PDB file of C-alpha atoms in Angstrom:
ATOM      1  CA  MET A   1     293.940  58.356 -67.256  1.00 78.00           C
ATOM      2  CA  LEU A   2     295.341  54.824 -67.128  1.00 81.00           C
ATOM      3  CA  ALA A   3     294.913  55.458 -63.131  1.00 83.00           C
ATOM      4  CA  ALA A   4     291.520  56.341 -63.214  1.00 87.00           C
ATOM      5  CA  PHE A   5     290.906  53.180 -65.749  1.00 88.00           C
ATOM      6  CA  GLU A   6     292.567  50.974 -63.044  1.00 86.00           C
ATOM      7  CA  LEU A   7     290.930  52.596 -60.084  1.00 87.00           C
ATOM      8  CA  LEU A   8     287.237  51.979 -62.006  1.00 90.00           C
ATOM      9  CA  GLY A   9     288.135  48.534 -62.879  1.00 92.00           C
ATOM     10  CA  VAL A  10     289.314  47.611 -59.825  1.00 92.00           C
ATOM     11  CA  LEU A  11     285.820  48.790 -58.268  1.00 91.00           C
ATOM     12  CA  ALA A  12     283.842  46.745 -61.355  1.00 92.00           C
ATOM     13  CA  PHE A  13     286.063  43.502 -60.612  1.00 94.00           C
ATOM     14  CA  ALA A  14     285.660  43.487 -56.687  1.00 93.00           C
ATOM     15  CA  ALA A  15     281.915  44.446 -57.209  1.00 90.00           C
ATOM     16  CA  SER A  16     281.934  40.844 -58.919  1.00 90.00           C
ATOM     17  CA  GLY A  17     284.187  39.193 -56.438  1.00 92.00           C
ATOM     18  CA  ILE A  18     281.563  40.461 -53.663  1.00 90.00           C
ATOM     19  CA  ILE A  19     278.414  39.265 -55.773  1.00 88.00           C
ATOM     20  CA  GLU A  20     279.890  36.049 -56.152  1.00 89.00           C
ATOM     21  CA  ALA A  21     281.052  35.748 -52.312  1.00 90.00           C
ATOM     22  CA  ALA A  22     277.645  36.776 -51.103  1.00 84.00           C
ATOM     23  CA  ARG A  23     276.160  33.812 -53.403  1.00 85.00           C
ATOM     24  CA  LYS A  24     278.106  31.231 -51.719  1.00 89.00           C
ATOM     25  CA  ARG A  25     277.359  32.907 -48.604  1.00 87.00           C
ATOM     26  CA  LEU A  26     280.850  33.160 -47.278  1.00 91.00           C
ATOM     27  CA  ASP A  27     281.529  35.448 -43.988  1.00 90.00           C
ATOM     28  CA  VAL A  28     282.789  39.020 -44.003  1.00 90.00           C
ATOM     29  CA  PHE A  29     286.480  38.205 -44.483  1.00 93.00           C
ATOM     30  CA  GLY A  30     285.951  35.621 -47.410  1.00 94.00           C
ATOM     31  CA  VAL A  31     283.606  38.318 -49.001  1.00 93.00           C
ATOM     32  CA  VAL A  32     286.610  41.060 -48.522  1.00 94.00           C
ATOM     33  CA  LEU A  33     289.460  38.196 -49.941  1.00 95.00           C
ATOM     34  CA  ILE A  34     287.592  37.248 -52.835  1.00 96.00           C
ATOM     35  CA  ALA A  35     286.583  40.894 -53.820  1.00 95.00           C
ATOM     36  CA  ALA A  36     290.449  41.778 -53.138  1.00 96.00           C
ATOM     37  CA  ILE A  37     291.638  38.866 -55.094  1.00 96.00           C
ATOM     38  CA  THR A  38     289.212  39.467 -57.989  1.00 95.00           C
ATOM     39  CA  ALA A  39     290.363  43.049 -58.059  1.00 95.00           C
ATOM     40  CA  PHE A  40     293.838  42.988 -57.978  1.00 95.00           C
ATOM     41  CA  GLY A  41     295.066  39.271 -59.236  1.00 96.00           C
ATOM     42  CA  GLY A  42     295.460  40.193 -62.820  1.00 96.00           C
ATOM     43  CA  GLY A  43     296.766  43.337 -62.560  1.00 94.00           C
ATOM     44  CA  THR A  44     299.202  42.029 -60.197  1.00 95.00           C
ATOM     45  CA  LEU A  45     300.056  38.953 -62.401  1.00 96.00           C
ATOM     46  CA  ARG A  46     300.710  41.840 -65.403  1.00 95.00           C
ATOM     47  CA  ASP A  47     302.678  44.015 -63.027  1.00 94.00           C
ATOM     48  CA  VAL A  48     305.182  40.894 -62.422  1.00 95.00           C
ATOM     49  CA  LEU A  49     305.799  39.912 -66.249  1.00 96.00           C
ATOM     50  CA  LEU A  50     306.164  43.589 -66.884  1.00 95.00           C
ATOM     51  CA  GLY A  51     308.993  44.020 -64.391  1.00 93.00           C
ATOM     52  CA  ASN A  52     307.052  46.935 -62.186  1.00 89.00           C
ATOM     53  CA  LYS A  53     308.852  46.639 -58.993  1.00 82.00           C
ATOM     54  CA  THR A  54     305.606  48.603 -56.979  1.00 83.00           C
ATOM     55  CA  PHE A  55     302.308  46.737 -57.621  1.00 88.00           C
ATOM     56  CA  PHE A  56     299.515  49.438 -58.385  1.00 86.00           C
ATOM     57  CA  TRP A  57     297.731  48.681 -55.298  1.00 90.00           C
ATOM     58  CA  VAL A  58     300.846  48.932 -53.228  1.00 89.00           C
ATOM     59  CA  GLN A  59     300.930  52.467 -54.913  1.00 86.00           C
ATOM     60  CA  HIS A  60     297.342  53.246 -54.379  1.00 85.00           C
ATOM     61  CA  GLN A  61     296.512  51.929 -50.978  1.00 89.00           C
ATOM     62  CA  GLU A  62     293.458  53.920 -50.661  1.00 89.00           C
ATOM     63  CA  LEU A  63     291.874  50.924 -53.019  1.00 89.00           C
ATOM     64  CA  ILE A  64     292.469  48.114 -50.425  1.00 93.00           C
ATOM     65  CA  TRP A  65     290.588  50.403 -47.976  1.00 93.00           C
ATOM     66  CA  THR A  66     287.701  51.074 -50.267  1.00 91.00           C
ATOM     67  CA  ILE A  67     287.333  47.072 -51.196  1.00 93.00           C
ATOM     68  CA  ILE A  68     287.488  46.339 -47.183  1.00 93.00           C
ATOM     69  CA  ALA A  69     284.238  48.963 -47.017  1.00 92.00           C
ATOM     70  CA  ILE A  70     282.426  47.673 -49.808  1.00 89.00           C
ATOM     71  CA  GLY A  71     282.889  44.200 -48.867  1.00 89.00           C
ATOM     72  CA  VAL A  72     281.222  44.594 -45.422  1.00 88.00           C
ATOM     73  CA  ILE A  73     278.594  47.292 -46.773  1.00 88.00           C
ATOM     74  CA  THR A  74     277.389  45.748 -49.720  1.00 83.00           C
ATOM     75  CA  PRO A  75     276.342  42.130 -48.671  1.00 76.00           C
ATOM     76  CA  LEU A  76     274.851  44.088 -45.497  1.00 78.00           C
ATOM     77  CA  PHE A  77     272.911  45.824 -48.392  1.00 76.00           C
ATOM     78  CA  PHE A  78     271.438  43.086 -50.305  1.00 71.00           C
ATOM     79  CA  ARG A  79     270.405  41.010 -46.813  1.00 71.00           C
ATOM     80  CA  ALA A  80     268.580  44.279 -45.552  1.00 68.00           C
ATOM     81  CA  ARG A  81     266.743  45.079 -48.852  1.00 68.00           C
ATOM     82  CA  HIS A  82     266.133  41.068 -49.257  1.00 61.00           C
ATOM     83  CA  ILE A  83     267.626  41.600 -52.898  1.00 63.00           C
ATOM     84  CA  GLU A  84     267.923  38.049 -54.427  1.00 66.00           C
ATOM     85  CA  ILE A  85     271.819  37.583 -55.917  1.00 68.00           C
ATOM     86  CA  THR A  86     271.770  35.532 -59.059  1.00 71.00           C
ATOM     87  CA  GLN A  87     274.813  34.307 -60.903  1.00 68.00           C
ATOM     88  CA  ARG A  88     274.340  36.312 -63.932  1.00 74.00           C
ATOM     89  CA  ALA A  89     274.547  39.607 -61.978  1.00 77.00           C
ATOM     90  CA  ILE A  90     278.137  38.657 -61.526  1.00 82.00           C
ATOM     91  CA  GLU A  91     278.601  39.363 -65.305  1.00 88.00           C
ATOM     92  CA  TRP A  92     277.486  43.101 -65.594  1.00 90.00           C
ATOM     93  CA  PRO A  93     280.139  44.740 -63.407  1.00 92.00           C
ATOM     94  CA  ASP A  94     282.143  42.366 -64.845  1.00 90.00           C
ATOM     95  CA  ALA A  95     281.815  43.536 -68.274  1.00 93.00           C
ATOM     96  CA  ILE A  96     282.910  47.321 -67.004  1.00 94.00           C
ATOM     97  CA  GLY A  97     286.259  45.651 -65.714  1.00 94.00           C
ATOM     98  CA  LEU A  98     286.816  43.586 -68.707  1.00 95.00           C
ATOM     99  CA  GLY A  99     286.973  46.947 -70.782  1.00 96.00           C
ATOM    100  CA  LEU A 100     288.528  48.978 -68.448  1.00 96.00           C
ATOM    101  CA  PHE A 101     291.055  46.839 -67.585  1.00 96.00           C
ATOM    102  CA  ALA A 102     291.760  45.426 -71.003  1.00 97.00           C
ATOM    103  CA  THR A 103     292.640  48.742 -72.334  1.00 97.00           C
ATOM    104  CA  SER A 104     294.824  49.686 -69.017  1.00 95.00           C
ATOM    105  CA  GLY A 105     296.863  46.459 -69.153  1.00 96.00           C
ATOM    106  CA  ALA A 106     297.594  46.615 -72.791  1.00 97.00           C
ATOM    107  CA  GLN A 107     298.484  50.399 -73.031  1.00 97.00           C
ATOM    108  CA  LEU A 108     300.786  49.813 -69.848  1.00 95.00           C
ATOM    109  CA  ALA A 109     302.692  46.970 -71.886  1.00 97.00           C
ATOM    110  CA  LEU A 110     302.595  49.794 -75.035  1.00 97.00           C
ATOM    111  CA  ASP A 111     303.818  51.910 -72.660  1.00 96.00           C
ATOM    112  CA  ALA A 112     306.563  49.621 -71.782  1.00 95.00           C
ATOM    113  CA  ASN A 113     307.793  49.657 -75.530  1.00 96.00           C
ATOM    114  CA  GLN A 114     306.496  45.642 -75.710  1.00 97.00           C
ATOM    115  CA  SER A 115     305.428  44.472 -78.790  1.00 97.00           C
ATOM    116  CA  PRO A 116     301.066  44.788 -79.872  1.00 97.00           C
ATOM    117  CA  LEU A 117     301.110  40.654 -79.033  1.00 98.00           C
ATOM    118  CA  ILE A 118     302.386  40.987 -75.886  1.00 97.00           C
ATOM    119  CA  ALA A 119     300.397  43.773 -75.163  1.00 98.00           C
ATOM    120  CA  SER A 120     297.518  42.113 -76.324  1.00 98.00           C
ATOM    121  CA  LEU A 121     298.224  39.016 -73.817  1.00 98.00           C
ATOM    122  CA  MET A 122     299.022  41.702 -70.883  1.00 97.00           C
ATOM    123  CA  ALA A 123     295.179  42.603 -71.715  1.00 97.00           C
ATOM    124  CA  VAL A 124     294.184  38.940 -71.339  1.00 97.00           C
ATOM    125  CA  ILE A 125     295.957  38.263 -68.139  1.00 97.00           C
ATOM    126  CA  THR A 126     294.415  41.680 -66.662  1.00 96.00           C
ATOM    127  CA  THR A 127     291.180  40.821 -67.254  1.00 96.00           C
ATOM    128  CA  VAL A 128     290.829  36.951 -66.833  1.00 95.00           C
ATOM    129  CA  PHE A 129     293.368  36.103 -63.910  1.00 96.00           C
ATOM    130  CA  GLY A 130     291.587  37.173 -60.880  1.00 94.00           C
ATOM    131  CA  GLY A 131     288.430  35.702 -62.194  1.00 92.00           C
ATOM    132  CA  ILE A 132     289.997  32.515 -62.162  1.00 94.00           C
ATOM    133  CA  ILE A 133     291.531  32.772 -58.983  1.00 95.00           C
ATOM    134  CA  ARG A 134     288.020  33.601 -57.758  1.00 93.00           C
ATOM    135  CA  ASP A 135     286.037  30.887 -59.036  1.00 92.00           C
ATOM    136  CA  VAL A 136     288.877  28.237 -57.842  1.00 93.00           C
ATOM    137  CA  LEU A 137     288.225  29.725 -54.370  1.00 94.00           C
ATOM    138  CA  VAL A 138     284.453  29.393 -54.530  1.00 91.00           C
ATOM    139  CA  ASN A 139     284.789  25.843 -55.997  1.00 90.00           C
ATOM    140  CA  GLU A 140     283.731  26.848 -59.371  1.00 89.00           C
ATOM    141  CA  ILE A 141     284.991  25.773 -62.974  1.00 86.00           C
ATOM    142  CA  PRO A 142     286.575  29.236 -63.817  1.00 88.00           C
ATOM    143  CA  ARG A 143     283.880  31.012 -66.199  1.00 84.00           C
ATOM    144  CA  ALA A 144     286.681  32.310 -68.607  1.00 83.00           C
ATOM    145  CA  VAL A 145     287.498  29.068 -69.696  1.00 81.00           C
ATOM    146  CA  ASN A 146     284.032  26.916 -69.276  1.00 81.00           C
ATOM    147  CA  ASP A 147     280.997  29.259 -70.249  1.00 78.00           C
ATOM    148  CA  HIS A 148     281.734  29.365 -73.929  1.00 83.00           C
ATOM    149  CA  GLN A 149     281.250  33.318 -73.846  1.00 87.00           C
ATOM    150  CA  PRO A 150     283.789  35.493 -75.995  1.00 90.00           C
ATOM    151  CA  TYR A 151     284.966  37.246 -72.555  1.00 92.00           C
ATOM    152  CA  ALA A 152     289.145  37.056 -73.555  1.00 94.00           C
ATOM    153  CA  LEU A 153     288.647  37.141 -77.199  1.00 95.00           C
ATOM    154  CA  PHE A 154     287.450  40.621 -76.789  1.00 96.00           C
ATOM    155  CA  ALA A 155     290.463  41.498 -74.337  1.00 97.00           C
ATOM    156  CA  PHE A 156     292.730  40.272 -76.791  1.00 97.00           C
ATOM    157  CA  GLY A 157     291.054  41.667 -79.768  1.00 98.00           C
ATOM    158  CA  GLY A 158     290.638  44.982 -78.252  1.00 98.00           C
ATOM    159  CA  ALA A 159     294.431  45.178 -77.286  1.00 98.00           C
ATOM    160  CA  TRP A 160     294.834  44.962 -81.332  1.00 98.00           C
ATOM    161  CA  LEU A 161     292.332  47.512 -82.150  1.00 98.00           C
ATOM    162  CA  MET A 162     293.960  49.819 -79.765  1.00 98.00           C
ATOM    163  CA  TRP A 163     297.510  49.264 -81.227  1.00 98.00           C
ATOM    164  CA  GLY A 164     296.405  49.894 -84.585  1.00 98.00           C
ATOM    165  CA  MET A 165     294.606  52.657 -83.852  1.00 98.00           C
ATOM    166  CA  GLU A 166     297.509  54.614 -82.572  1.00 97.00           C
ATOM    167  CA  GLU A 167     299.923  53.308 -85.261  1.00 97.00           C
ATOM    168  CA  LEU A 168     297.284  55.558 -87.255  1.00 97.00           C
ATOM    169  CA  GLY A 169     297.953  58.430 -85.373  1.00 96.00           C
ATOM    170  CA  LEU A 170     295.154  58.324 -82.919  1.00 97.00           C
ATOM    171  CA  GLN A 171     296.463  59.405 -79.461  1.00 96.00           C
ATOM    172  CA  ALA A 172     296.878  57.222 -77.164  1.00 96.00           C
ATOM    173  CA  ASP A 173     293.970  58.341 -74.509  1.00 95.00           C
ATOM    174  CA  ALA A 174     291.653  58.396 -77.323  1.00 96.00           C
ATOM    175  CA  ALA A 175     292.367  55.180 -78.599  1.00 97.00           C
ATOM    176  CA  VAL A 176     292.239  53.955 -74.993  1.00 97.00           C
ATOM    177  CA  ILE A 177     288.527  55.395 -74.606  1.00 96.00           C
ATOM    178  CA  ILE A 178     287.310  54.381 -77.672  1.00 97.00           C
ATOM    179  CA  THR A 179     288.626  50.409 -77.328  1.00 98.00           C
ATOM    180  CA  ALA A 180     287.182  50.221 -74.010  1.00 97.00           C
ATOM    181  CA  SER A 181     283.832  51.191 -75.009  1.00 97.00           C
ATOM    182  CA  ILE A 182     283.545  48.756 -77.948  1.00 98.00           C
ATOM    183  CA  ILE A 183     284.886  46.063 -75.406  1.00 97.00           C
ATOM    184  CA  ILE A 184     282.091  46.834 -73.022  1.00 97.00           C
ATOM    185  CA  ALA A 185     279.519  47.557 -75.441  1.00 97.00           C
ATOM    186  CA  LEU A 186     280.480  43.728 -77.069  1.00 97.00           C
ATOM    187  CA  ARG A 187     280.532  42.217 -73.935  1.00 94.00           C
ATOM    188  CA  PHE A 188     277.217  43.862 -72.995  1.00 96.00           C
ATOM    189  CA  LEU A 189     275.513  42.206 -76.424  1.00 96.00           C
ATOM    190  CA  ALA A 190     277.139  38.729 -75.806  1.00 94.00           C
ATOM    191  CA  ILE A 191     275.496  38.692 -72.248  1.00 92.00           C
ATOM    192  CA  ILE A 192     272.138  39.976 -73.350  1.00 93.00           C
ATOM    193  CA  PHE A 193     272.320  37.511 -76.422  1.00 93.00           C
ATOM    194  CA  ARG A 194     274.109  34.621 -74.603  1.00 89.00           C
ATOM    195  CA  TRP A 195     276.918  34.734 -77.538  1.00 91.00           C
ATOM    196  CA  LYS A 196     278.888  31.456 -77.692  1.00 89.00           C
ATOM    197  CA  LEU A 197     281.807  30.097 -78.950  1.00 86.00           C
ATOM    198  CA  PRO A 198     281.934  26.712 -80.333  1.00 84.00           C
ATOM    199  CA  ALA A 199     282.911  23.993 -77.803  1.00 76.00           C
ATOM    200  CA  TRP A 200     285.350  21.087 -78.617  1.00 73.00           C
ATOM    201  CA  ARG A 201     283.379  17.963 -79.680  1.00 70.00           C
ATOM    202  CA  LEU A 202     285.016  14.713 -79.510  1.00 59.00           C
TER     203      LEU A 202
END
C-alpha cells in the first residue's frame, strides 16, 4: 500500500510541478525537470536521511517514464484547449500529494523503528522539500514558508495522529488511509477558506 501511496503522491506532485513550469512558460525539458524534482525531491532526501541505499524512484523506474510522458503531453493539452493556468491550480494536486506523501514518509520512518518525532519530520521533509526546490528554480519564494497557510503543519500533525492510532491498536494500513484522508480534507478546506497562520510582526 505504501508503494501505491508513493506512486499516487509522485503523480500528484508531478502535476503541480508541471502546472508551475507551464505557468512560467518553460520549454519541454524545463517542464519535465521541474515535474521530476517536485515529485522526487522530498522522497529522495527522506531516503537519504533514513539510510535507504536505493531511492524509491530508482526501484520503480516506470515513474520516470510516466513523468516524462505527462510532462510532454500535458502542456500540449493545455495549449490545444486554451486552458488558462492559474497559480491556485497548483494547490489542488499539491494537496493530494501532501496527504499521500506525509503518511507514506511517516510510515516508512516508523517501519524503520524511528521515533514518532523523527517520523513527523520525515513527513514534513517528504512533502515540502520537492516543492521548495521547484519554487527556487522558477524564481519564487517557496510557498511552504511564504504563503502562511498550514501546509507543513498538516504533515507534522498528521504523522503524530497516525502514530497515535497505531499505538492504540489500529492496523497500520487503516491508520495510513485515515490520516491521508484527513490531511487532504484539511488542506482542501484551507485552500477553500484561505486559512492563514499568523505572520511574524516586527
